[in-house]
Amino acid sequence: RRGRYDQAYQLLRRGDRNEVLDGPAYALLAIAARETGHQEEAQEALGKARAKGVDVEAFDSAIRGRP
């Protein structure tokens, strides 16, 4: 749901720990992590999304903190 980043972050982190996320889910985890202040986890999830074939260029700079 819109604006529920903390809940999304918690659920997606659980999926990451259980190794059940696909590329798009890692992209969502990156966004949720960034919005909840978990910058390191956001960058890690972004890398995993990219490794699974997701084109993350559109939000790469936002996750990595570049304008």
PDB file of C-alpha atoms in Angstrom:
ATOM      1  CA  ARG A   1       0.000   0.000   0.000  1.00  0.00           C
ATOM      2  CA  ARG A   2       0.968   3.560  -0.617  1.00  0.00           C
ATOM      3  CA  GLY A   3       3.279   5.058   1.978  1.00  0.00           C
ATOM      4  CA  ARG A   4       3.720   1.943   4.129  1.00  0.00           C
ATOM      5  CA  TYR A   5       7.454   1.707   3.626  1.00  0.00           C
ATOM      6  CA  ASP A   6       8.265   0.340   7.075  1.00  0.00           C
ATOM      7  CA  GLN A   7       5.891  -2.586   6.675  1.00  0.00           C
ATOM      8  CA  ALA A   8       7.117  -3.241   3.133  1.00  0.00           C
ATOM      9  CA  TYR A   9      10.726  -3.104   4.313  1.00  0.00           C
ATOM     10  CA  GLN A  10      10.088  -5.641   7.074  1.00  0.00           C
ATOM     11  CA  LEU A  11       8.244  -8.067   4.800  1.00  0.00           C
ATOM     12  CA  LEU A  12      10.780  -7.825   2.000  1.00  0.00           C
ATOM     13  CA  ARG A  13      13.733  -8.232   4.390  1.00  0.00           C
ATOM     14  CA  ARG A  14      12.098 -11.440   5.603  1.00  0.00           C
ATOM     15  CA  GLY A  15      11.905 -12.620   1.995  1.00  0.00           C
ATOM     16  CA  ASP A  16      15.553 -11.687   1.472  1.00  0.00           C
ATOM     17  CA  ARG A  17      16.633 -13.667   4.535  1.00  0.00           C
ATOM     18  CA  ASN A  18      14.689 -16.666   3.201  1.00  0.00           C
ATOM     19  CA  GLU A  19      16.182 -16.152  -0.277  1.00  0.00           C
ATOM     20  CA  VAL A  20      12.797 -16.071  -2.029  1.00  0.00           C
ATOM     21  CA  LEU A  21      12.887 -12.639  -3.673  1.00  0.00           C
ATOM     22  CA  ASP A  22      13.077 -12.114  -7.411  1.00  0.00           C
ATOM     23  CA  GLY A  23      14.587  -9.105  -9.172  1.00  0.00           C
ATOM     24  CA  PRO A  24      11.556  -6.795  -8.998  1.00  0.00           C
ATOM     25  CA  ALA A  25      11.099  -7.613  -5.303  1.00  0.00           C
ATOM     26  CA  TYR A  26      14.708  -6.588  -4.656  1.00  0.00           C
ATOM     27  CA  ALA A  27      14.023  -3.306  -6.444  1.00  0.00           C
ATOM     28  CA  LEU A  28      11.056  -2.726  -4.135  1.00  0.00           C
ATOM     29  CA  LEU A  29      13.215  -3.623  -1.140  1.00  0.00           C
ATOM     30  CA  ALA A  30      15.755  -1.016  -2.247  1.00  0.00           C
ATOM     31  CA  ILE A  31      13.054   1.646  -2.368  1.00  0.00           C
ATOM     32  CA  ALA A  32      11.532   0.645   0.982  1.00  0.00           C
ATOM     33  CA  ALA A  33      14.963   0.504   2.614  1.00  0.00           C
ATOM     34  CA  ARG A  34      15.861   3.967   1.350  1.00  0.00           C
ATOM     35  CA  GLU A  35      12.571   5.445   2.532  1.00  0.00           C
ATOM     36  CA  THR A  36      13.054   3.994   6.015  1.00  0.00           C
ATOM     37  CA  GLY A  37      16.634   5.203   6.373  1.00  0.00           C
ATOM     38  CA  HIS A  38      18.448   1.931   5.691  1.00  0.00           C
ATOM     39  CA  GLN A  39      20.830   3.263   3.052  1.00  0.00           C
ATOM     40  CA  GLU A  40      23.325   0.382   3.148  1.00  0.00           C
ATOM     41  CA  GLU A  41      20.553  -2.189   2.746  1.00  0.00           C
ATOM     42  CA  ALA A  42      19.073  -0.107  -0.081  1.00  0.00           C
ATOM     43  CA  GLN A  43      22.343  -0.226  -1.986  1.00  0.00           C
ATOM     44  CA  GLU A  44      22.723  -3.955  -1.377  1.00  0.00           C
ATOM     45  CA  ALA A  45      19.175  -4.658  -2.583  1.00  0.00           C
ATOM     46  CA  LEU A  46      19.753  -2.479  -5.633  1.00  0.00           C
ATOM     47  CA  GLY A  47      22.793  -4.566  -6.510  1.00  0.00           C
ATOM     48  CA  LYS A  48      20.804  -7.777  -6.115  1.00  0.00           C
ATOM     49  CA  ALA A  49      18.019  -6.406  -8.328  1.00  0.00           C
ATOM     50  CA  ARG A  50      20.566  -5.472 -10.989  1.00  0.00           C
ATOM     51  CA  ALA A  51      22.203  -8.919 -10.746  1.00  0.00           C
ATOM     52  CA  LYS A  52      18.812 -10.517 -11.355  1.00  0.00           C
ATOM     53  CA  GLY A  53      18.334  -8.538 -14.559  1.00  0.00           C
ATOM     54  CA  VAL A  54      16.289  -5.555 -13.409  1.00  0.00           C
ATOM     55  CA  ASP A  55      17.013  -2.258 -15.156  1.00  0.00           C
ATOM     56  CA  VAL A  56      17.498  -0.037 -12.113  1.00  0.00           C
ATOM     57  CA  GLU A  57      18.919   2.984 -13.912  1.00  0.00           C
ATOM     58  CA  ALA A  58      15.733   5.011 -13.364  1.00  0.00           C
ATOM     59  CA  PHE A  59      16.135   5.077  -9.589  1.00  0.00           C
ATOM     60  CA  ASP A  60      19.796   4.172  -9.180  1.00  0.00           C
ATOM     61  CA  SER A  61      20.860   7.753  -8.489  1.00  0.00           C
ATOM     62  CA  ALA A  62      18.101   8.249  -5.899  1.00  0.00           C
ATOM     63  CA  ILE A  63      19.080   5.093  -4.016  1.00  0.00           C
ATOM     64  CA  ARG A  64      22.768   5.935  -4.120  1.00  0.00           C
ATOM     65  CA  GLY A  65      22.153   9.509  -3.005  1.00  0.00           C
ATOM     66  CA  ARG A  66      23.129  11.323  -6.188  1.00  0.00           C
ATOM     67  CA  PRO A  67      20.952  14.063  -7.674  1.00  0.00           C
TER      68      PRO A  67
END
